[in-house]
mmCIF file of C-alpha atoms in Angstrom:
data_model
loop_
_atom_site.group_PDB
_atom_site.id
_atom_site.type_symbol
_atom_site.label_atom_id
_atom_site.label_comp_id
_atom_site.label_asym_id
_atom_site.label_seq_id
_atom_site.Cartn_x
_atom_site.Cartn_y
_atom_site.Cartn_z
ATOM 1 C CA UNK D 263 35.284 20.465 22.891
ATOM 2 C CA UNK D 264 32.026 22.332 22.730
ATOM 3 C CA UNK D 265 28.674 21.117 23.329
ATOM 4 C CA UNK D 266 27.526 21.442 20.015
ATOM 5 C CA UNK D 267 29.951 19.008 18.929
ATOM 6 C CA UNK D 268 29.197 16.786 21.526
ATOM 7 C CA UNK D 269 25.688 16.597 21.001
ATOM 8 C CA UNK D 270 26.645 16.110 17.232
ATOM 9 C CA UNK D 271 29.121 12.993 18.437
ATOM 10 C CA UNK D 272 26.508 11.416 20.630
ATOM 11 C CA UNK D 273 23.707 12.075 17.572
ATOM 12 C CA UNK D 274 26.054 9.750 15.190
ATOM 13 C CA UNK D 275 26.916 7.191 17.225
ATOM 14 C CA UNK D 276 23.472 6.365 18.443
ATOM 15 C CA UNK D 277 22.078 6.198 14.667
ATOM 16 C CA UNK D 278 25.566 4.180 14.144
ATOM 17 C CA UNK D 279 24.410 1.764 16.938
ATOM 18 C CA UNK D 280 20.974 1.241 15.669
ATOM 19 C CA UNK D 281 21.870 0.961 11.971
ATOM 20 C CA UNK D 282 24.256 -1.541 12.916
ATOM 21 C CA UNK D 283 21.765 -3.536 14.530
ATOM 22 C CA UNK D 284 19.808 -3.674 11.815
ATOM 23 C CA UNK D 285 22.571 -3.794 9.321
ATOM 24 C CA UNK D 286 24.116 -6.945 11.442
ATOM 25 C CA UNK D 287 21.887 -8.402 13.830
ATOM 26 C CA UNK D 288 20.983 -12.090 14.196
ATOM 27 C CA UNK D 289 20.565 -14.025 10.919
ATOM 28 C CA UNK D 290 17.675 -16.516 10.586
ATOM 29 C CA UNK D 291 17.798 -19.264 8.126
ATOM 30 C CA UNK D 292 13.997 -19.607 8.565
ATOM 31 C CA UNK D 293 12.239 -19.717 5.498
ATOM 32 C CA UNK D 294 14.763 -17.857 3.404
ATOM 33 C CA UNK D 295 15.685 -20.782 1.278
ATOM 34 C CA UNK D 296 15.424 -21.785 -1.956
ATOM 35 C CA UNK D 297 12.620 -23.910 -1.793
ATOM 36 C CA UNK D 298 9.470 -23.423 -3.613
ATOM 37 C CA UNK D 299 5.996 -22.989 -2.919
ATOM 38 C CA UNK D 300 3.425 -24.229 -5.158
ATOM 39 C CA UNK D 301 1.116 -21.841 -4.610
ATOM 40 C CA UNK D 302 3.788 -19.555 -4.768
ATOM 41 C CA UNK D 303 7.121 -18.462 -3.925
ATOM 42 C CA UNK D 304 10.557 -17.548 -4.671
ATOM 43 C CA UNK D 305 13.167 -18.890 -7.175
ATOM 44 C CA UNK D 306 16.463 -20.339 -5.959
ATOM 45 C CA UNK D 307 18.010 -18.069 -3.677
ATOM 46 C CA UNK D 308 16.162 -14.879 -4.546
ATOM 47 C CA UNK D 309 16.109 -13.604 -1.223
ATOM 48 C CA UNK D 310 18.712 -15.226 1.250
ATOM 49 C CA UNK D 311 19.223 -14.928 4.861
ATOM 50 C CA UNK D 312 21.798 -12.229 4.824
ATOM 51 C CA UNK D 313 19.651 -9.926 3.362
ATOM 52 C CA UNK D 314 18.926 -7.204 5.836
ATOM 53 C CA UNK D 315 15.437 -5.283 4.464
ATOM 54 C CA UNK D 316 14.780 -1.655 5.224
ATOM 55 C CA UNK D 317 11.615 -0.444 3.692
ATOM 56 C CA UNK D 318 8.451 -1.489 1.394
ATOM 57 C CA UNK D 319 6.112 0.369 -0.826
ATOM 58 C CA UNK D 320 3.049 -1.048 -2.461
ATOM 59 C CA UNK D 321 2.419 0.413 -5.943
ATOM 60 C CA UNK D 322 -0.946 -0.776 -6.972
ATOM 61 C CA UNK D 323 -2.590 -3.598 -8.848
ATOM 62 C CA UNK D 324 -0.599 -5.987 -6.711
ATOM 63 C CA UNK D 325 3.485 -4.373 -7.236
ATOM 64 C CA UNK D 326 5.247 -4.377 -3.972
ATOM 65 C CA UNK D 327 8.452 -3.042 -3.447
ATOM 66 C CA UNK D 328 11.604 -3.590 -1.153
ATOM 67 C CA UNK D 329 14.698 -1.898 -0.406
ATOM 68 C CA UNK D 330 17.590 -2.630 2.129
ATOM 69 C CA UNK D 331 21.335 -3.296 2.672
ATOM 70 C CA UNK D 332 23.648 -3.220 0.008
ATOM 71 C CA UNK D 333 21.718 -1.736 -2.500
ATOM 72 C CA UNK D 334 19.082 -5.333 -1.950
ATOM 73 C CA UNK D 335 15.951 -4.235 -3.941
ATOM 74 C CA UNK D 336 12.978 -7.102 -4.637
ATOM 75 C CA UNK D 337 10.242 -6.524 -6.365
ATOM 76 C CA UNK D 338 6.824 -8.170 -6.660
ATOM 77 C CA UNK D 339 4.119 -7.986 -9.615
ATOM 78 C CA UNK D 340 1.729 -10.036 -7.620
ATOM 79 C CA UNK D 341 0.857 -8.873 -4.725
ATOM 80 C CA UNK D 342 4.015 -11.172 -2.765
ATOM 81 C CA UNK D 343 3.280 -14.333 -4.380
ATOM 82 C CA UNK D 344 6.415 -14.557 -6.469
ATOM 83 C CA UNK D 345 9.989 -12.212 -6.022
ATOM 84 C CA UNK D 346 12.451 -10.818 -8.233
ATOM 85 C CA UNK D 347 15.835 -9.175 -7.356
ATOM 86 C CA UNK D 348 16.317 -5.796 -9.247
ATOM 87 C CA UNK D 349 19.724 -4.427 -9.863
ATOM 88 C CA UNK D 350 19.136 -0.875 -9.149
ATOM 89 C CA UNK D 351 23.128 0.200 -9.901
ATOM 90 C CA UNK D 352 24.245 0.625 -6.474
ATOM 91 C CA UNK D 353 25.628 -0.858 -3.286
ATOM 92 C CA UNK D 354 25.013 2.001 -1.161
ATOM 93 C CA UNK D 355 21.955 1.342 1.472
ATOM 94 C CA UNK D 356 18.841 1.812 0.607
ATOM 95 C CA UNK D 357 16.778 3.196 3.278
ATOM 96 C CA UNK D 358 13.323 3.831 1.832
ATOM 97 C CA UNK D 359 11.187 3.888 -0.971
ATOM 98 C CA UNK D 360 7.860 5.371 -2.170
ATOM 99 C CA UNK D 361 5.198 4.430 -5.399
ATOM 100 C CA UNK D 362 2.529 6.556 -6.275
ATOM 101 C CA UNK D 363 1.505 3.615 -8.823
ATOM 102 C CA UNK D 364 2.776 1.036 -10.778
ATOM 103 C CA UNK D 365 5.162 3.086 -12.710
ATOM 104 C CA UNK D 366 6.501 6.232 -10.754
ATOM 105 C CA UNK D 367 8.419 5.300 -7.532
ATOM 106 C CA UNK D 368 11.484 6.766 -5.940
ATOM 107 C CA UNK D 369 14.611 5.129 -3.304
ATOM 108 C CA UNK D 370 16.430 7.114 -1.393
ATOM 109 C CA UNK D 371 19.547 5.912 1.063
ATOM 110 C CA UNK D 372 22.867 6.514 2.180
ATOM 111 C CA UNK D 373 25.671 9.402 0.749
ATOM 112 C CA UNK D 374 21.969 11.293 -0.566
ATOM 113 C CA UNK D 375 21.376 8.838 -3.063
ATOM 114 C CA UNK D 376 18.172 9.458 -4.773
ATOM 115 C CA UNK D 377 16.839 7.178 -7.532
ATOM 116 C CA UNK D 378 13.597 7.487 -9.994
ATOM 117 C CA UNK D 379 11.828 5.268 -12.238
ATOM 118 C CA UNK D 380 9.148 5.847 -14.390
ATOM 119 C CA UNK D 381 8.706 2.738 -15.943
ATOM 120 C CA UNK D 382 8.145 0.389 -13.372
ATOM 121 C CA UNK D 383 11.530 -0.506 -12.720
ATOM 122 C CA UNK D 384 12.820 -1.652 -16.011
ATOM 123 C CA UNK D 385 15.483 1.547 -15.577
ATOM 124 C CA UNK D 386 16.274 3.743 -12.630
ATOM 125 C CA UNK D 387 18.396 7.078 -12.570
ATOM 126 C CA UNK D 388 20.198 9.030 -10.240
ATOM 127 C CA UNK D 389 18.592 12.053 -9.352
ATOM 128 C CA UNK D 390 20.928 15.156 -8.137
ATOM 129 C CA UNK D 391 20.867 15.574 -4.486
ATOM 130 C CA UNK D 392 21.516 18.564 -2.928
ATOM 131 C CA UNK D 393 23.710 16.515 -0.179
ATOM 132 C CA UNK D 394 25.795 13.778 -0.679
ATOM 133 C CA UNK D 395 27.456 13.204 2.714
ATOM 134 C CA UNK D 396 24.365 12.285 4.827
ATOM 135 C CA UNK D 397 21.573 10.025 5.384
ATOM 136 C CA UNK D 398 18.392 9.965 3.664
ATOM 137 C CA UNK D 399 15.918 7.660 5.872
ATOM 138 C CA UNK D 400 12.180 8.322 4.150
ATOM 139 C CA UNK D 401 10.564 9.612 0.730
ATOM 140 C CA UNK D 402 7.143 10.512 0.000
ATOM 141 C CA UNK D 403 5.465 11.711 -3.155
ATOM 142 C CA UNK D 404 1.619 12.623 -3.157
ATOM 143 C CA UNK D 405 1.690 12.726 -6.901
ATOM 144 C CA UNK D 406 3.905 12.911 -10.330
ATOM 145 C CA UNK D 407 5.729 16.319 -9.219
ATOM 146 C CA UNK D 408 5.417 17.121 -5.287
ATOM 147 C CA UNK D 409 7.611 14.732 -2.690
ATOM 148 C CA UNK D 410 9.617 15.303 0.448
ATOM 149 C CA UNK D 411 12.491 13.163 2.127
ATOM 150 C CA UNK D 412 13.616 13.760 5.010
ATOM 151 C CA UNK D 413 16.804 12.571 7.081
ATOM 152 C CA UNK D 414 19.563 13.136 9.623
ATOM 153 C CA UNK D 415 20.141 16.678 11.115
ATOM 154 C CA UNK D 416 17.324 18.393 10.381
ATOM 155 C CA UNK D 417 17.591 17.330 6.355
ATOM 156 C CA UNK D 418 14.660 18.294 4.291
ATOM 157 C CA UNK D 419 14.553 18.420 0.721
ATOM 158 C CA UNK D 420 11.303 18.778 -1.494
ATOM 159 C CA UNK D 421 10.641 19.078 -5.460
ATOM 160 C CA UNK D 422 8.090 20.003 -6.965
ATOM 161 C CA UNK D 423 8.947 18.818 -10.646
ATOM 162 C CA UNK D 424 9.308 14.779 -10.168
ATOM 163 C CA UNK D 425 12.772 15.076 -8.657
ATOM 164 C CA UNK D 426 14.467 16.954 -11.432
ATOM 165 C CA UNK D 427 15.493 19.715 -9.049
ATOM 166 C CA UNK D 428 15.390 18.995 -5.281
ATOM 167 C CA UNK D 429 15.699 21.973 -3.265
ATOM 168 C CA UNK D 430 16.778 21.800 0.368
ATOM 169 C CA UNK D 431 14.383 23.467 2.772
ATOM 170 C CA UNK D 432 15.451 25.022 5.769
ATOM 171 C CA UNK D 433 14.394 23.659 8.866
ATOM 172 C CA UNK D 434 15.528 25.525 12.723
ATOM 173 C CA UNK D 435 15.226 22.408 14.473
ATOM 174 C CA UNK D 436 18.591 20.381 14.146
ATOM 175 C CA UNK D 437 17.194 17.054 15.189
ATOM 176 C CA UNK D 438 17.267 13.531 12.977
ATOM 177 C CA UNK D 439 13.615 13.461 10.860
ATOM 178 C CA UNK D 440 12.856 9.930 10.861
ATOM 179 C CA UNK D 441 9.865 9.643 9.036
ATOM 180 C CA UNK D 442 6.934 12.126 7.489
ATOM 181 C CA UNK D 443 3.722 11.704 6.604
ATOM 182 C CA UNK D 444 1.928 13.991 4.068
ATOM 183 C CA UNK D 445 -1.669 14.267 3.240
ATOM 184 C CA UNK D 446 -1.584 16.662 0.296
ATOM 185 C CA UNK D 447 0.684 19.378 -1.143
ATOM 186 C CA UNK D 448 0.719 21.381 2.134
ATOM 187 C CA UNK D 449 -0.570 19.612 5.126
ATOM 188 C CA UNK D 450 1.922 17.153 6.693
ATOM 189 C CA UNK D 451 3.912 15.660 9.656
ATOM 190 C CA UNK D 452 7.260 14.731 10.599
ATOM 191 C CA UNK D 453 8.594 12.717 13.377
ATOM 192 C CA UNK D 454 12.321 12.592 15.173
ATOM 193 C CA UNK D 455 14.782 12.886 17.522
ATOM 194 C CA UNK D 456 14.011 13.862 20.858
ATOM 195 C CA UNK D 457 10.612 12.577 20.844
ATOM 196 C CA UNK D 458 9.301 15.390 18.216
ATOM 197 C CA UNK D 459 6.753 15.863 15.874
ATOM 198 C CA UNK D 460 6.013 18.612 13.388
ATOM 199 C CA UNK D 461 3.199 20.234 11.463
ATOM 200 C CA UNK D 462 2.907 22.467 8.369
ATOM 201 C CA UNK D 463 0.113 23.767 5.965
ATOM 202 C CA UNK D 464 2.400 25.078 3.258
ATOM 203 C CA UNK D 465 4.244 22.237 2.291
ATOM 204 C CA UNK D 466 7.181 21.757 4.291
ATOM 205 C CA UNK D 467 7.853 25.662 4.197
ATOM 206 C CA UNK D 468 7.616 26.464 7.537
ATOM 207 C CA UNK D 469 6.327 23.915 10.563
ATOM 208 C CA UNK D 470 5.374 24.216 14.037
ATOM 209 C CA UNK D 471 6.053 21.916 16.809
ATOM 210 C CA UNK D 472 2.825 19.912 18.011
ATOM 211 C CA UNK D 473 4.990 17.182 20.590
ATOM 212 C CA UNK D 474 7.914 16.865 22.532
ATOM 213 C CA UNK D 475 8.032 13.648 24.488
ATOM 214 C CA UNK D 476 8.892 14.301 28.103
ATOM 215 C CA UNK D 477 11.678 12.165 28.357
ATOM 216 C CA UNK D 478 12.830 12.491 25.164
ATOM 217 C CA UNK D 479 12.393 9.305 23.694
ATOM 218 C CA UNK D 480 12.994 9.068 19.801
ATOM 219 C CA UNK D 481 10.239 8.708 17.334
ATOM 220 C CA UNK D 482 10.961 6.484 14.446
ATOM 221 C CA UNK D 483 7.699 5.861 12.621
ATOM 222 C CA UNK D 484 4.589 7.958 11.718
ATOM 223 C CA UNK D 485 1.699 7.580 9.435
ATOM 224 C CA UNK D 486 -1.597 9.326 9.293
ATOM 225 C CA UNK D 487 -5.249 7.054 8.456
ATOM 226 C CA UNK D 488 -6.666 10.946 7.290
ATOM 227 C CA UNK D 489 -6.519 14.652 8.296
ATOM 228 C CA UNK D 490 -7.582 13.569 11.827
ATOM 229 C CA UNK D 491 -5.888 10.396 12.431
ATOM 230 C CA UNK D 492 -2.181 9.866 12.987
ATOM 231 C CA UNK D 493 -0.404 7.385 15.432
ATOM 232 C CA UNK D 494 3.393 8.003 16.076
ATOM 233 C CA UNK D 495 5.883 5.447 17.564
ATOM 234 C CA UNK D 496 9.365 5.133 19.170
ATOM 235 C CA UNK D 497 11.850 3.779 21.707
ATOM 236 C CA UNK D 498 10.859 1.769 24.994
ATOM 237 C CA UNK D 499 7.544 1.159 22.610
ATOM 238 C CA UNK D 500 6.124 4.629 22.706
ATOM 239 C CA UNK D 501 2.907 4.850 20.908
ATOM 240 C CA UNK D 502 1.361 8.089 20.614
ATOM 241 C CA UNK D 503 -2.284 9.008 18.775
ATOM 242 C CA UNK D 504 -4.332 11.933 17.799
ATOM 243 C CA UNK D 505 -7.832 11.981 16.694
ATOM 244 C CA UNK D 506 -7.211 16.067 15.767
ATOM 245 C CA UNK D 507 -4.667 16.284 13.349
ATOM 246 C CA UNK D 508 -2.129 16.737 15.942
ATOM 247 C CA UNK D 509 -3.114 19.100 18.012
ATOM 248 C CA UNK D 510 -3.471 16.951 20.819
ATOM 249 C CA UNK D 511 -1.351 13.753 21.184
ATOM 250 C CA UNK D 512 -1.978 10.915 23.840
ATOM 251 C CA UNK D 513 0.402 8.874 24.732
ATOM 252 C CA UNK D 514 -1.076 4.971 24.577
ATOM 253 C CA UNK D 515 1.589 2.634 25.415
ATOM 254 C CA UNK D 516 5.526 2.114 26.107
ATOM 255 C CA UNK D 517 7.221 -1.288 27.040
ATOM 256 C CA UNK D 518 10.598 -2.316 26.200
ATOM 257 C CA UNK D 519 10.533 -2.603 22.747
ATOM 258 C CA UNK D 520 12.123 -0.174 20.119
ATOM 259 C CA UNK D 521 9.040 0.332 17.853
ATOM 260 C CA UNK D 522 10.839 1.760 14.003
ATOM 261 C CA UNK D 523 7.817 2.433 11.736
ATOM 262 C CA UNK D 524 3.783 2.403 12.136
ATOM 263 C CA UNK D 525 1.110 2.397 9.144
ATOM 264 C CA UNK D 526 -2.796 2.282 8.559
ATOM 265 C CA UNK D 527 -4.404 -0.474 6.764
ATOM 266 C CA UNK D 528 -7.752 1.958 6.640
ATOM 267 C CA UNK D 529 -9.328 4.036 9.600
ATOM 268 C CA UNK D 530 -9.356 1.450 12.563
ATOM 269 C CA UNK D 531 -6.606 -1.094 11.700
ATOM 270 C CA UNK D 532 -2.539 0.381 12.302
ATOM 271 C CA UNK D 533 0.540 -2.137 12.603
ATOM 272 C CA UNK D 534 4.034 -0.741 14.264
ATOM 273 C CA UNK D 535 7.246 -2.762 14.088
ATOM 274 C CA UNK D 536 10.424 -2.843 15.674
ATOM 275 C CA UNK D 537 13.670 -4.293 16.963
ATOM 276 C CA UNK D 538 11.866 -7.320 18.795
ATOM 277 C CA UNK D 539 10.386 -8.951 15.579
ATOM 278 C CA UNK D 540 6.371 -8.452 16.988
ATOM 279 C CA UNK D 541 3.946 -6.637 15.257
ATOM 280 C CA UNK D 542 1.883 -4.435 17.534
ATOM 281 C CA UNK D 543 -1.338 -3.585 16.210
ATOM 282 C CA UNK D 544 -4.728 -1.436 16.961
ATOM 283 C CA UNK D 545 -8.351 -2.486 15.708
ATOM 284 C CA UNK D 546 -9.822 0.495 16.973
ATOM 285 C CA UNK D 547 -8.227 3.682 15.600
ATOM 286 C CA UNK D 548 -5.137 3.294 18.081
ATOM 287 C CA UNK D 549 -7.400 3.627 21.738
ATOM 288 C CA UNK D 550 -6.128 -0.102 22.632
ATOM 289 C CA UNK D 551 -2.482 -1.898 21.455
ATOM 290 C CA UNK D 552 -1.661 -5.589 21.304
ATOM 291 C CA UNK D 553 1.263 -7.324 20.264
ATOM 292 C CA UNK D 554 2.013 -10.668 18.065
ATOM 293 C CA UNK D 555 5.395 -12.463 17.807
ATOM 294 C CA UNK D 556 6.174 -14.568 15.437
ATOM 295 C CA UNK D 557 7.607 -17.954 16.114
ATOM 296 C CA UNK D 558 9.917 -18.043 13.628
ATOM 297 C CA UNK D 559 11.173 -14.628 13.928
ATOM 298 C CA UNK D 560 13.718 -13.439 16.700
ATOM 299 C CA UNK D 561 15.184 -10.051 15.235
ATOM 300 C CA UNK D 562 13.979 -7.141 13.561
ATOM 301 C CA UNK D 563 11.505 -5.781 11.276
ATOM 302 C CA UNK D 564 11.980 -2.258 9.893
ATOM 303 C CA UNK D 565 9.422 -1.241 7.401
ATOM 304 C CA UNK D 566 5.457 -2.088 7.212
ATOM 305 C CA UNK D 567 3.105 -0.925 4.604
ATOM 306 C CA UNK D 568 -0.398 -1.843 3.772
ATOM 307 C CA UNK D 569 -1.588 -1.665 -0.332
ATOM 308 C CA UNK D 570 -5.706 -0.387 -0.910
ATOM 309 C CA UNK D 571 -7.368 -3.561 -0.061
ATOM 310 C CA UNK D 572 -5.859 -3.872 3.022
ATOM 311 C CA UNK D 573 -2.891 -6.348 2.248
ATOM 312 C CA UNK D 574 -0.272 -5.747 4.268
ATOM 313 C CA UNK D 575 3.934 -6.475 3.772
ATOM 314 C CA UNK D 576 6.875 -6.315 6.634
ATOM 315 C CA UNK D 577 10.241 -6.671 6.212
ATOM 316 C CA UNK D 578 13.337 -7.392 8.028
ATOM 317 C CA UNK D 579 16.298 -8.651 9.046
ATOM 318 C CA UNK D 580 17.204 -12.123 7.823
ATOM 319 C CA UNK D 581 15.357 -11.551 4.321
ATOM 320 C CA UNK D 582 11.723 -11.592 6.066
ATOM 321 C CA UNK D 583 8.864 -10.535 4.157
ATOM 322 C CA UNK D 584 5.900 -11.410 6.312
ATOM 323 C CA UNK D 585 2.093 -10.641 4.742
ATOM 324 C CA UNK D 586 -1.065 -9.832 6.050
ATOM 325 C CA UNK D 587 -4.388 -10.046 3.630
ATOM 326 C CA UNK D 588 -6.682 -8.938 6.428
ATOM 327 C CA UNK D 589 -5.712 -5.678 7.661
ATOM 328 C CA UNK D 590 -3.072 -7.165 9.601
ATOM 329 C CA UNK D 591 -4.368 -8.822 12.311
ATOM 330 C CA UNK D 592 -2.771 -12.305 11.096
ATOM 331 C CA UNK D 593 0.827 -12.681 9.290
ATOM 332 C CA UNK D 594 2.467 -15.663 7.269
ATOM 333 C CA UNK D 595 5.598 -15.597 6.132
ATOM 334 C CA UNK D 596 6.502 -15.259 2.356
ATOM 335 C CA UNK D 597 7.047 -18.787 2.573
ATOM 336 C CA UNK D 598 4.580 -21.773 3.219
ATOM 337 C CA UNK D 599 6.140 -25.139 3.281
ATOM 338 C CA UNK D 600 4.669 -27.825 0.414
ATOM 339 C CA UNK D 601 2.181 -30.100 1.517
ATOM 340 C CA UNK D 602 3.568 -33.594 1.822
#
């Protein structure tokens, strides 16, 4: 048995294990039921508490979206007030999604399933992947042509024409890409296995390595506030930031939580989540790092993302969509119980 095959074996069943958890870890009741809030809230039963929640996108003028297990998709036309389940034509998972606005967003998941809509998500199609055997975990567009996803074993594909034609890009490194992070058509980021994160200024064409964690600990989130500011995060609660584009990274904090995606609200204020159910957040530009758990909340979150004014959404395990509306230094659940 060689060691490339080993490595390969070990790779799968460690991004089998932590799938799994989030595909079957504890399952709240909480505030998943079909109760309503007057001010706001869901129908009977539009989100339940088997619904395991991978990824959000906000899409402007107060559209959310959500993506997860068994092709779950929600949507929301008002900023989280009110939900509505979207039949998207699929079971597969659905590991992440990306809006540019109101209209043009794209999902990406399991077996290289890409899907597009351009009219808000009245109608979604199946755009031709170049793979169809591995896992797509994150999409990004920066307008109507240019996007990236990125995924497991060093997967890359771009377009440069909306998704008509994705082309797969070659990439030496044969690590997982976990997330990216671009800025415009050529400068961007990726984070991944082994505790690595990439650069390139020509679009995803060629990149150079900027970090290697010294004990190799994954990096599964990875946003950028600018061309300056970037905060990465990963196992045992690694947080890394750079105030230089990358060029130098400092390492700010690890404990003994699995931290799975980061994002800015604006310049000072960043939110990470992870397998523990907290929210760990910065109000500084990532110097200092506190953490919040929820009462009600015992398992995982998976996917944070904060809309233009600040408004933030996280979702998890157990149906949770928690919001922020100030930069996310407080969350509520979706759901607020009636007054009496």
């Amino acid at each position: 048995m060689t060691s490339r095959y080993i490595l390969h074996l070990f790779r799968f069943i460690t991004l089998f294990l932590l799938l799994f958890t989030c595909m079957t870890g504890c399952e709240k009741s909480g505030t998943s039921e079909s109760k309503i809030d007057p001010t706001g809230g869901f129908g009977p039963q539009v989100i339940k508490h088997t619904d395991k929640l991978y990824d959000v996108s906000t899409a402007g003028n107060g559209h959310v979206w959500v993506v997860g297990y068994f092709g779950t998709v929600f949507h929301s036309s008002d900023s989280g007030l009110n939900w509505s389940r979207t039949d998207v034509g699929t079971k597969i998972s659905l590991l992440g999604v990306h809006f540019i606005d109101e209209k043009s967003g794209w999902i990406v998941g399991d077996q290289g399933m890409i899907l597009h809509t351009d009219d808000g998500g009245d109608s979604w199609d199946r755009q031709t992947s170049p793979v169809t055997d591995e896992k797509l975990l994150k999409v990004q567009f920066i307008d109507q042509e240019k996007g990236w996803i990125v995924g497991t074993y060093g997967l890359m594909l771009h377009t440069e024409n909306g998704g008509k034609n994705w082309e797969r890009l070659p990439f030496e490194e044969d690590v997982i890409l976990n997330d990216l992070c671009f800025i415009n058509s050529a400068r961007g980021w990726l984070a991944g296995e082994f505790g690595l994160i990439f650069y390139t200024e020509d679009g995803g064409r060629t990149w150079v390595k900027q970090l290697e964690d010294e004990m190799g600990r994954k990096l599964f989130g990875l946003d950028f506030a600018d061309h300056l500011r970037g905060v990465a995060v990963g196992n045992e609660g690694v947080i890394y930031t750079t105030i230089n584009g990358g060029k130098d990274w400092v390492l700010k904090g690890a404990n003994n939580d699995t931290l799975l995606k980061v994002a800015f609200a604006d310049e000072f204020h960043a939110t990470a989540v992870g397998l523990r159910g907290c929210l760990t957040f910065t109000e500084d530009g990532g110097d200092n790092w506190r953490s919040v758990c929820p009462l009600d909340h015992f398992t995982w979150l998976s996917g944070i993302a904060y809309d233009k004014s600040g408004r933030g959404f996280a979702v998890g395990d157990g149906g949770k969509i928690l919001i922020s509306v100030d930069s996310g230094l407080n969350w509520v659940p979706y759901y607020q119980p009636a007054a009496q």
